[in-house]
Amino acid sequence: MSTASPRSTDRRSARTNVQKAALIVGVVFLLVGILGFVPGITSNFGEMQFAGHESGSLLLGVFQVSILHNVVHLLFGVAGILMARTVSGARGYLIWGGVIYLVLWIYGLLIGHESMANFVPFNSADNWLHLVLGVVMVALGLLLTRNRRTDAA
């Protein structure tokens, strides 16, 4: 017979799948934001600009980054970690965060990569990653909460 009270159970085991997914996505964004500031992981580190398409820095040698881009990843990561505390927050983070990434994908396709409108900056690799992130995040938010009430705290 167990003497453990419900209060003494590990809170991590009480997380739903949507909360776990939002937490993982948030942690990944946080790590990406940090790695964007690490020379070696980010090539051409000395060419990093605050913002704009002139930034020559590439995360993993592929994804164009700037200080602003990295800060956005850090903030998006912190938001995911905080919002993963509730089912409705986790669901909202995944769905609306995914929508934001789909809008960024469309924006990246429509703007010229050498134009002033490319202020974050984005390159083709970023654009297609935004599509994948958007679809996956929206899918996780919807699929992991189907047939569930999402107004639980």
PDB file of C-alpha atoms in Angstrom:
ATOM      1  CA  MET A   1       0.000   0.000   0.000  1.00  0.00           C
ATOM      2  CA  SER A   2       1.435   3.330  -1.041  1.00  0.00           C
ATOM      3  CA  THR A   3       1.678   6.097   1.517  1.00  0.00           C
ATOM      4  CA  ALA A   4       2.469   8.807  -1.005  1.00  0.00           C
ATOM      5  CA  SER A   5      -0.110  11.539  -1.158  1.00  0.00           C
ATOM      6  CA  PRO A   6      -1.268  12.967  -4.507  1.00  0.00           C
ATOM      7  CA  ARG A   7       0.600  16.162  -3.642  1.00  0.00           C
ATOM      8  CA  SER A   8       3.898  14.323  -3.347  1.00  0.00           C
ATOM      9  CA  THR A   9       3.745  12.908  -6.855  1.00  0.00           C
ATOM     10  CA  ASP A  10       6.234  14.230  -9.363  1.00  0.00           C
ATOM     11  CA  ARG A  11       4.716  17.189 -11.235  1.00  0.00           C
ATOM     12  CA  ARG A  12       6.596  16.237 -14.395  1.00  0.00           C
ATOM     13  CA  SER A  13       4.659  12.987 -14.640  1.00  0.00           C
ATOM     14  CA  ALA A  14       1.428  14.987 -14.518  1.00  0.00           C
ATOM     15  CA  ARG A  15       2.282  16.846 -17.733  1.00  0.00           C
ATOM     16  CA  THR A  16       0.123  16.070 -20.713  1.00  0.00           C
ATOM     17  CA  ASN A  17       1.590  15.249 -24.100  1.00  0.00           C
ATOM     18  CA  VAL A  18       0.799  18.736 -25.430  1.00  0.00           C
ATOM     19  CA  GLN A  19       2.610  20.272 -22.457  1.00  0.00           C
ATOM     20  CA  LYS A  20       5.613  18.024 -23.045  1.00  0.00           C
ATOM     21  CA  ALA A  21       5.644  18.937 -26.740  1.00  0.00           C
ATOM     22  CA  ALA A  22       5.466  22.683 -25.997  1.00  0.00           C
ATOM     23  CA  LEU A  23       8.241  22.327 -23.425  1.00  0.00           C
ATOM     24  CA  ILE A  24      10.469  20.450 -25.877  1.00  0.00           C
ATOM     25  CA  VAL A  25       9.814  22.994 -28.647  1.00  0.00           C
ATOM     26  CA  GLY A  26      10.507  25.835 -26.216  1.00  0.00           C
ATOM     27  CA  VAL A  27      13.777  24.269 -25.048  1.00  0.00           C
ATOM     28  CA  VAL A  28      14.864  23.695 -28.656  1.00  0.00           C
ATOM     29  CA  PHE A  29      14.188  27.342 -29.544  1.00  0.00           C
ATOM     30  CA  LEU A  30      16.080  28.453 -26.444  1.00  0.00           C
ATOM     31  CA  LEU A  31      19.070  26.285 -27.408  1.00  0.00           C
ATOM     32  CA  VAL A  32      18.982  27.542 -30.994  1.00  0.00           C
ATOM     33  CA  GLY A  33      18.985  31.114 -29.709  1.00  0.00           C
ATOM     34  CA  ILE A  34      22.005  30.393 -27.500  1.00  0.00           C
ATOM     35  CA  LEU A  35      23.865  28.486 -30.232  1.00  0.00           C
ATOM     36  CA  GLY A  36      23.375  31.432 -32.568  1.00  0.00           C
ATOM     37  CA  PHE A  37      25.806  33.341 -30.341  1.00  0.00           C
ATOM     38  CA  VAL A  38      28.465  30.590 -30.254  1.00  0.00           C
ATOM     39  CA  PRO A  39      31.392  31.045 -32.660  1.00  0.00           C
ATOM     40  CA  GLY A  40      32.124  27.834 -34.521  1.00  0.00           C
ATOM     41  CA  ILE A  41      28.529  26.638 -34.363  1.00  0.00           C
ATOM     42  CA  THR A  42      27.677  29.922 -36.038  1.00  0.00           C
ATOM     43  CA  SER A  43      30.022  30.440 -38.970  1.00  0.00           C
ATOM     44  CA  ASN A  44      31.196  33.917 -40.003  1.00  0.00           C
ATOM     45  CA  PHE A  45      30.502  34.988 -36.442  1.00  0.00           C
ATOM     46  CA  GLY A  46      32.412  38.249 -36.918  1.00  0.00           C
ATOM     47  CA  GLU A  47      30.001  39.252 -39.691  1.00  0.00           C
ATOM     48  CA  MET A  48      26.947  39.136 -37.441  1.00  0.00           C
ATOM     49  CA  GLN A  49      24.876  42.311 -37.564  1.00  0.00           C
ATOM     50  CA  PHE A  50      22.167  43.424 -35.163  1.00  0.00           C
ATOM     51  CA  ALA A  51      19.557  43.006 -37.910  1.00  0.00           C
ATOM     52  CA  GLY A  52      19.246  43.069 -41.681  1.00  0.00           C
ATOM     53  CA  HIS A  53      20.181  40.968 -44.648  1.00  0.00           C
ATOM     54  CA  GLU A  54      23.806  42.139 -44.424  1.00  0.00           C
ATOM     55  CA  SER A  55      24.464  39.749 -41.541  1.00  0.00           C
ATOM     56  CA  GLY A  56      26.815  37.110 -42.897  1.00  0.00           C
ATOM     57  CA  SER A  57      26.555  34.750 -39.924  1.00  0.00           C
ATOM     58  CA  LEU A  58      25.160  31.276 -40.511  1.00  0.00           C
ATOM     59  CA  LEU A  59      23.925  28.965 -37.761  1.00  0.00           C
ATOM     60  CA  LEU A  60      25.294  25.493 -38.520  1.00  0.00           C
ATOM     61  CA  GLY A  61      26.682  27.025 -41.706  1.00  0.00           C
ATOM     62  CA  VAL A  62      23.182  27.049 -43.233  1.00  0.00           C
ATOM     63  CA  PHE A  63      20.668  29.351 -41.517  1.00  0.00           C
ATOM     64  CA  GLN A  64      21.287  33.101 -41.726  1.00  0.00           C
ATOM     65  CA  VAL A  65      21.163  34.713 -38.289  1.00  0.00           C
ATOM     66  CA  SER A  66      21.586  38.108 -36.699  1.00  0.00           C
ATOM     67  CA  ILE A  67      21.493  39.311 -33.115  1.00  0.00           C
ATOM     68  CA  LEU A  68      17.789  40.100 -33.544  1.00  0.00           C
ATOM     69  CA  HIS A  69      17.111  36.648 -35.029  1.00  0.00           C
ATOM     70  CA  ASN A  70      18.863  34.955 -32.095  1.00  0.00           C
ATOM     71  CA  VAL A  71      17.028  37.097 -29.537  1.00  0.00           C
ATOM     72  CA  VAL A  72      13.699  36.194 -31.162  1.00  0.00           C
ATOM     73  CA  HIS A  73      14.596  32.498 -30.815  1.00  0.00           C
ATOM     74  CA  LEU A  74      15.511  33.038 -27.149  1.00  0.00           C
ATOM     75  CA  LEU A  75      12.222  34.833 -26.426  1.00  0.00           C
ATOM     76  CA  PHE A  76      10.201  32.252 -28.352  1.00  0.00           C
ATOM     77  CA  GLY A  77      11.919  29.534 -26.328  1.00  0.00           C
ATOM     78  CA  VAL A  78      11.205  31.196 -22.992  1.00  0.00           C
ATOM     79  CA  ALA A  79       7.570  31.681 -24.050  1.00  0.00           C
ATOM     80  CA  GLY A  80       7.250  27.982 -24.871  1.00  0.00           C
ATOM     81  CA  ILE A  81       8.739  26.909 -21.550  1.00  0.00           C
ATOM     82  CA  LEU A  82       6.432  29.225 -19.607  1.00  0.00           C
ATOM     83  CA  MET A  83       3.320  28.399 -21.613  1.00  0.00           C
ATOM     84  CA  ALA A  84       3.939  24.655 -21.249  1.00  0.00           C
ATOM     85  CA  ARG A  85       2.834  24.994 -17.629  1.00  0.00           C
ATOM     86  CA  THR A  86      -0.832  24.645 -18.605  1.00  0.00           C
ATOM     87  CA  VAL A  87      -2.633  22.596 -21.229  1.00  0.00           C
ATOM     88  CA  SER A  88      -4.332  25.630 -22.756  1.00  0.00           C
ATOM     89  CA  GLY A  89      -1.072  27.604 -22.748  1.00  0.00           C
ATOM     90  CA  ALA A  90       0.834  24.755 -24.383  1.00  0.00           C
ATOM     91  CA  ARG A  91      -1.866  24.294 -27.003  1.00  0.00           C
ATOM     92  CA  GLY A  92      -1.980  28.013 -27.742  1.00  0.00           C
ATOM     93  CA  TYR A  93       1.814  28.237 -27.969  1.00  0.00           C
ATOM     94  CA  LEU A  94       2.022  25.373 -30.440  1.00  0.00           C
ATOM     95  CA  ILE A  95      -0.912  26.414 -32.614  1.00  0.00           C
ATOM     96  CA  TRP A  96      -0.372  30.185 -32.661  1.00  0.00           C
ATOM     97  CA  GLY A  97       3.411  29.850 -32.685  1.00  0.00           C
ATOM     98  CA  GLY A  98       3.007  27.538 -35.662  1.00  0.00           C
ATOM     99  CA  VAL A  99       0.771  30.066 -37.382  1.00  0.00           C
ATOM    100  CA  ILE A 100       3.430  32.728 -36.793  1.00  0.00           C
ATOM    101  CA  TYR A 101       6.022  30.487 -38.427  1.00  0.00           C
ATOM    102  CA  LEU A 102       3.743  29.843 -41.403  1.00  0.00           C
ATOM    103  CA  VAL A 103       3.290  33.604 -41.811  1.00  0.00           C
ATOM    104  CA  LEU A 104       7.089  34.004 -41.602  1.00  0.00           C
ATOM    105  CA  TRP A 105       7.448  31.347 -44.312  1.00  0.00           C
ATOM    106  CA  ILE A 106       5.103  33.255 -46.615  1.00  0.00           C
ATOM    107  CA  TYR A 107       6.810  36.557 -45.758  1.00  0.00           C
ATOM    108  CA  GLY A 108      10.207  35.031 -46.520  1.00  0.00           C
ATOM    109  CA  LEU A 109       8.973  33.804 -49.894  1.00  0.00           C
ATOM    110  CA  LEU A 110       7.521  37.173 -50.866  1.00  0.00           C
ATOM    111  CA  ILE A 111      10.362  39.499 -49.903  1.00  0.00           C
ATOM    112  CA  GLY A 112      13.637  39.844 -51.714  1.00  0.00           C
ATOM    113  CA  HIS A 113      16.447  38.387 -49.658  1.00  0.00           C
ATOM    114  CA  GLU A 114      18.607  41.426 -50.429  1.00  0.00           C
ATOM    115  CA  SER A 115      15.863  43.938 -49.669  1.00  0.00           C
ATOM    116  CA  MET A 116      15.418  46.107 -46.595  1.00  0.00           C
ATOM    117  CA  ALA A 117      12.272  44.077 -45.820  1.00  0.00           C
ATOM    118  CA  ASN A 118      14.550  41.147 -44.927  1.00  0.00           C
ATOM    119  CA  PHE A 119      15.377  42.695 -41.565  1.00  0.00           C
ATOM    120  CA  VAL A 120      15.443  39.552 -39.384  1.00  0.00           C
ATOM    121  CA  PRO A 121      17.208  38.083 -41.754  1.00  0.00           C
ATOM    122  CA  PHE A 122      15.975  34.992 -43.639  1.00  0.00           C
ATOM    123  CA  ASN A 123      17.538  32.910 -46.376  1.00  0.00           C
ATOM    124  CA  SER A 124      16.024  30.025 -48.365  1.00  0.00           C
ATOM    125  CA  ALA A 125      16.991  27.467 -45.704  1.00  0.00           C
ATOM    126  CA  ASP A 126      15.245  29.588 -43.044  1.00  0.00           C
ATOM    127  CA  ASN A 127      12.132  29.853 -45.201  1.00  0.00           C
ATOM    128  CA  TRP A 128      11.714  26.120 -45.641  1.00  0.00           C
ATOM    129  CA  LEU A 129      12.510  25.443 -41.995  1.00  0.00           C
ATOM    130  CA  HIS A 130       9.761  27.929 -41.090  1.00  0.00           C
ATOM    131  CA  LEU A 131       7.298  25.924 -43.190  1.00  0.00           C
ATOM    132  CA  VAL A 132       8.237  22.675 -41.455  1.00  0.00           C
ATOM    133  CA  LEU A 133       8.161  24.272 -37.998  1.00  0.00           C
ATOM    134  CA  GLY A 134       4.793  25.878 -38.654  1.00  0.00           C
ATOM    135  CA  VAL A 135       3.164  22.677 -39.893  1.00  0.00           C
ATOM    136  CA  VAL A 136       4.649  20.531 -37.116  1.00  0.00           C
ATOM    137  CA  MET A 137       3.748  22.979 -34.346  1.00  0.00           C
ATOM    138  CA  VAL A 138       0.149  23.420 -35.505  1.00  0.00           C
ATOM    139  CA  ALA A 139      -0.206  19.654 -35.953  1.00  0.00           C
ATOM    140  CA  LEU A 140       1.152  18.973 -32.456  1.00  0.00           C
ATOM    141  CA  GLY A 141      -1.160  21.558 -30.911  1.00  0.00           C
ATOM    142  CA  LEU A 142      -4.218  20.129 -32.644  1.00  0.00           C
ATOM    143  CA  LEU A 143      -3.467  16.412 -32.572  1.00  0.00           C
ATOM    144  CA  LEU A 144      -2.289  16.257 -28.979  1.00  0.00           C
ATOM    145  CA  THR A 145      -5.427  17.990 -27.711  1.00  0.00           C
ATOM    146  CA  ARG A 146      -8.120  16.434 -29.846  1.00  0.00           C
ATOM    147  CA  ASN A 147     -10.936  14.905 -27.812  1.00  0.00           C
ATOM    148  CA  ARG A 148      -9.675  16.769 -24.714  1.00  0.00           C
ATOM    149  CA  ARG A 149     -10.894  19.766 -22.838  1.00  0.00           C
ATOM    150  CA  THR A 150      -8.202  22.428 -23.086  1.00  0.00           C
ATOM    151  CA  ASP A 151      -9.460  24.743 -20.380  1.00  0.00           C
ATOM    152  CA  ALA A 152      -7.782  22.769 -17.588  1.00  0.00           C
ATOM    153  CA  ALA A 153      -5.148  24.696 -15.696  1.00  0.00           C
TER     154      ALA A 153
END
